[in-house]
Coordinates of C-alpha atoms in Angstrom, one line a residue:
M223 CA 14.1 -7.5 -21.0
Q224 CA 14.9 -6.6 -24.5
F225 CA 18.0 -4.6 -25.7
F226 CA 17.9 -2.2 -28.6
R227 CA 21.2 -0.5 -28.1
P228 CA 24.4 -1.2 -26.3
L229 CA 24.6 0.1 -22.8
E230 CA 27.4 2.0 -21.1
M231 CA 28.1 1.5 -17.3
V232 CA 25.1 2.8 -15.3
K233 CA 26.4 5.0 -12.6
A234 CA 23.0 6.8 -11.8
M235 CA 19.3 6.4 -12.7
T236 CA 16.6 9.1 -13.2
F237 CA 12.9 8.2 -13.0
D238 CA 9.8 9.4 -14.5
L239 CA 6.9 9.1 -11.8
D240 CA 3.4 9.2 -13.4
D241 CA 2.6 5.9 -15.3
T242 CA 6.1 4.5 -14.5
L243 CA 5.8 3.9 -10.9
Y244 CA 2.0 4.0 -10.7
N245 CA -1.1 4.1 -13.0
N246 CA -1.8 7.9 -13.0
E247 CA -5.1 8.1 -14.9
P248 CA -7.5 6.6 -12.4
I249 CA -5.8 8.5 -9.7
I250 CA -6.4 11.8 -11.4
R251 CA -9.9 10.8 -12.3
H252 CA -10.6 10.1 -8.6
A253 CA -9.1 13.4 -7.6
E254 CA -11.3 15.3 -10.0
R255 CA -14.3 13.6 -8.6
V256 CA -13.2 14.6 -5.1
L257 CA -12.8 18.3 -6.3
Q258 CA -16.2 18.3 -8.0
A259 CA -17.9 17.2 -4.9
Y260 CA -16.0 19.9 -3.0
L261 CA -17.1 22.5 -5.6
E262 CA -20.8 21.3 -5.3
S263 CA -20.6 22.0 -1.6
H264 CA -18.7 25.2 -1.6
H265 CA -18.8 26.7 -5.0
S266 CA -22.0 26.0 -6.8
D267 CA -21.6 28.2 -9.8
A268 CA -18.1 26.6 -10.5
A269 CA -19.5 23.1 -10.0
K270 CA -21.9 23.7 -12.9
L271 CA -19.0 24.0 -15.4
T272 CA -18.9 21.2 -18.0
Q273 CA -15.7 19.3 -19.0
K274 CA -15.6 21.4 -22.2
Q275 CA -15.7 24.6 -20.2
W276 CA -12.9 23.4 -17.9
W277 CA -10.8 22.6 -20.9
E278 CA -11.5 25.9 -22.5
L279 CA -10.2 27.7 -19.4
K280 CA -7.1 25.7 -19.5
R281 CA -6.5 26.5 -23.1
A282 CA -7.1 30.1 -22.6
A283 CA -4.7 30.2 -19.6
I284 CA -2.0 28.4 -21.6
S285 CA -2.6 30.7 -24.6
R286 CA -1.9 33.8 -22.4
D287 CA 1.0 32.2 -20.7
P288 CA 2.5 29.1 -22.5
R289 CA 4.8 28.4 -19.5
L290 CA 1.8 27.0 -17.7
A291 CA 1.7 24.1 -20.0
S292 CA 4.8 22.8 -18.1
D293 CA 3.3 23.5 -14.5
M294 CA 0.2 21.5 -13.7
G295 CA 0.0 23.0 -10.3
Q296 CA 0.2 26.7 -11.4
L297 CA -2.2 25.9 -14.2
R298 CA -4.8 24.4 -12.0
R299 CA -4.5 27.4 -9.6
V300 CA -5.1 29.9 -12.6
V301 CA -8.0 27.8 -13.8
L302 CA -9.5 27.6 -10.4
T303 CA -9.2 31.3 -10.0
A304 CA -10.9 31.9 -13.3
A305 CA -13.8 29.3 -12.3
L306 CA -14.3 30.8 -8.8
S307 CA -14.3 34.4 -9.8
G308 CA -15.9 34.3 -13.1
T309 CA -12.8 36.0 -14.6
P310 CA -11.7 34.8 -18.2
A311 CA -8.6 32.8 -17.8
N312 CA -6.9 34.5 -20.6
S313 CA -6.8 37.7 -18.5
L314 CA -5.2 36.0 -15.4
S315 CA -1.6 35.7 -14.7
I316 CA 0.2 33.3 -12.4
T317 CA 0.6 36.2 -9.9
P318 CA -1.9 35.6 -7.1
S319 CA -5.0 37.9 -7.1
P320 CA -4.9 40.6 -4.4
D321 CA -8.3 39.4 -3.3
N322 CA -7.3 37.4 -0.2
A323 CA -10.7 35.7 0.1
L324 CA -10.4 34.4 -3.4
N325 CA -6.9 33.2 -2.9
Q326 CA -8.0 31.3 0.3
A327 CA -10.8 29.7 -1.6
V328 CA -8.6 28.8 -4.6
N329 CA -6.0 27.3 -2.1
K330 CA -8.6 25.2 -0.5
C331 CA -9.8 23.8 -3.8
F332 CA -6.2 23.1 -4.8
D333 CA -5.4 21.4 -1.7
C334 CA -8.6 19.3 -2.0
F335 CA -7.5 18.1 -5.3
Y336 CA -3.8 17.8 -4.5
D337 CA -4.5 15.8 -1.4
A338 CA -6.6 13.2 -3.3
R339 CA -4.3 13.3 -6.2
S340 CA -1.5 12.0 -3.9
D341 CA -3.6 9.7 -1.9
F342 CA -2.4 6.1 -3.0
K343 CA 0.3 3.6 -2.4
L344 CA 2.7 2.1 -4.7
D345 CA 2.8 -1.6 -5.3
P346 CA 5.6 -3.2 -3.0
I347 CA 7.7 -4.2 -6.1
F348 CA 8.4 -0.6 -6.8
H349 CA 9.4 0.2 -3.2
E350 CA 11.8 -2.9 -3.1
T351 CA 13.3 -2.0 -6.5
L352 CA 13.9 1.7 -5.7
Q353 CA 15.3 0.8 -2.2
K354 CA 17.7 -1.8 -3.7
V355 CA 18.8 0.4 -6.6
S356 CA 19.2 3.5 -4.4
T357 CA 21.6 1.7 -2.1
H358 CA 24.2 1.3 -4.9
I359 CA 23.8 4.4 -7.1
P360 CA 22.0 7.8 -6.7
L361 CA 18.5 8.4 -8.1
I362 CA 16.7 11.6 -9.2
G363 CA 13.1 11.9 -10.0
I364 CA 12.2 13.8 -13.3
T365 CA 8.5 14.4 -13.7
N366 CA 6.1 16.6 -15.7
G367 CA 3.5 15.9 -13.0
N368 CA 3.1 17.3 -9.4
V369 CA 2.6 14.3 -7.3
N370 CA 3.5 14.8 -3.6
A371 CA 6.3 12.3 -3.4
D372 CA 6.5 12.6 0.4
K373 CA 2.9 11.6 0.8
I374 CA 3.4 8.5 -1.5
G375 CA 6.5 7.5 0.3
I376 CA 9.1 7.7 -2.2
N377 CA 11.2 10.8 -1.3
G378 CA 13.7 8.8 0.6
Y379 CA 14.9 7.1 -2.4
F380 CA 15.8 10.1 -4.5
E381 CA 18.6 12.7 -4.0
T382 CA 15.9 15.2 -5.4
I383 CA 12.8 15.2 -7.5
L384 CA 12.6 17.7 -10.3
H385 CA 9.1 18.8 -11.3
A386 CA 8.4 20.8 -14.5
S387 CA 7.3 24.2 -13.7
V388 CA 7.1 27.7 -15.4
S389 CA 10.8 28.1 -15.1
R390 CA 11.6 24.4 -15.9
P391 CA 10.2 23.2 -19.2
M392 CA 8.6 19.8 -19.3
K393 CA 10.2 16.8 -20.9
P394 CA 11.1 16.1 -23.6
A395 CA 13.0 19.4 -23.2
K396 CA 16.5 18.8 -22.1
D397 CA 16.3 21.2 -19.1
M398 CA 15.4 18.8 -16.4
F399 CA 17.8 16.1 -17.9
D400 CA 20.6 18.6 -17.9
E401 CA 19.9 19.8 -14.3
A402 CA 19.7 16.2 -13.0
A403 CA 23.3 15.5 -14.6
N404 CA 24.7 18.6 -13.0
I405 CA 23.3 17.7 -9.6
L406 CA 24.7 14.2 -9.9
E407 CA 28.0 15.4 -11.4
I408 CA 28.0 12.4 -13.7
K409 CA 28.2 12.3 -17.4
P410 CA 24.8 11.9 -19.2
K411 CA 26.0 8.7 -20.9
H412 CA 26.4 7.0 -17.6
I413 CA 22.8 7.9 -16.4
L414 CA 19.9 5.7 -17.2
H415 CA 16.5 7.4 -17.4
V416 CA 13.6 5.1 -16.7
G417 CA 10.1 6.2 -18.1
D418 CA 6.9 5.2 -19.7
N419 CA 6.7 7.7 -22.6
L420 CA 8.5 7.0 -25.7
I421 CA 8.6 10.7 -26.6
K422 CA 8.8 12.5 -23.3
D423 CA 11.1 10.2 -21.6
V424 CA 12.9 7.9 -24.1
Y425 CA 13.4 10.6 -26.8
G426 CA 13.9 13.4 -24.3
A427 CA 16.6 11.4 -22.4
I428 CA 18.5 10.2 -25.4
N429 CA 18.4 13.7 -26.9
A430 CA 20.1 14.8 -23.6
G431 CA 22.8 12.2 -24.0
Y432 CA 21.4 9.8 -21.5
Q433 CA 20.5 6.1 -21.8
A434 CA 17.0 5.1 -21.7
A435 CA 14.9 2.3 -20.1
W436 CA 11.4 2.1 -21.4
F437 CA 8.8 0.9 -18.7
A438 CA 5.2 1.5 -18.5
C439 CA 3.1 0.1 -15.5
N440 CA -0.2 1.2 -17.0
R441 CA -0.5 -0.5 -20.3
P442 CA 0.8 -3.2 -22.6
M443 CA 4.2 -2.1 -23.9
R444 CA 3.8 -2.6 -27.7
L445 CA 6.0 -0.3 -30.0
S446 CA 3.3 -0.8 -32.7
H447 CA 1.0 1.0 -30.4
E448 CA 3.0 4.0 -29.5
R449 CA 4.5 7.1 -31.0
V450 CA 8.1 6.4 -31.5
F451 CA 10.8 8.9 -32.3
V452 CA 13.8 6.8 -31.3
L453 CA 14.2 3.3 -29.8
P454 CA 15.2 3.0 -26.0
H455 CA 18.4 1.3 -25.0
V456 CA 16.3 -1.4 -23.2
K457 CA 12.8 -2.4 -22.7
L458 CA 11.9 -3.7 -19.3
T459 CA 9.4 -6.5 -18.7
T460 CA 9.1 -5.9 -15.0
I461 CA 10.6 -2.8 -12.9
D462 CA 12.8 -5.1 -10.7
E463 CA 14.9 -5.9 -13.8
L464 CA 16.6 -2.7 -13.1
T465 CA 18.5 -4.3 -10.3
V466 CA 20.6 -6.1 -12.7
F467 CA 22.5 -3.0 -13.5
V468 CA 23.6 -2.5 -10.0
S469 CA 24.2 -5.8 -8.7

């Protein structure tokens, strides 16, 4: 553990999920492969799209509605709708198509990806840490992603989990941090946010008046290798070091 700033009393914690509690990249890669196999079996034209073409669909969808950049689920649904229907993504909205057959096909593709995206188990040390900390202080999840927290077994530790969406801008925007503080009814200076990203999590938290703990489970934590706007209050070596703040 390494301290960069003095810490106030910690009365609550908020947690990022992706790459803080689990290594997200290989999980997403696996889910993409599962979806590709499903498309090859059920939607051969969409299955032929290249990675560049999928990226272009995403970019076009976000260009039409920038709010989609904060909502991974809605973005994927719009992109799948474009891919399955052959409709340009920049002509689609987040409102479902009136074509029920298309909607059903999109939903099946989305569920295929989403189930695979949330099909993994956390290392026991994360369960043990969340369990211990949550018995002393309230916890809230704050994530830009859309993992199914119930499926991976972490819902019970949190008062609630806030997901970025079209109405809830992604970190580092203050919105979810402010919302969490309001739910907790605790001043931000007494909330410690734990996250892996020095911009989205550390800068976002400090900008919202929070304290920030930097922890990444998916890579060596070297400041020289990261984009840094501000230093965290504390850098953790292992996630279970959080228990010292509640013991």
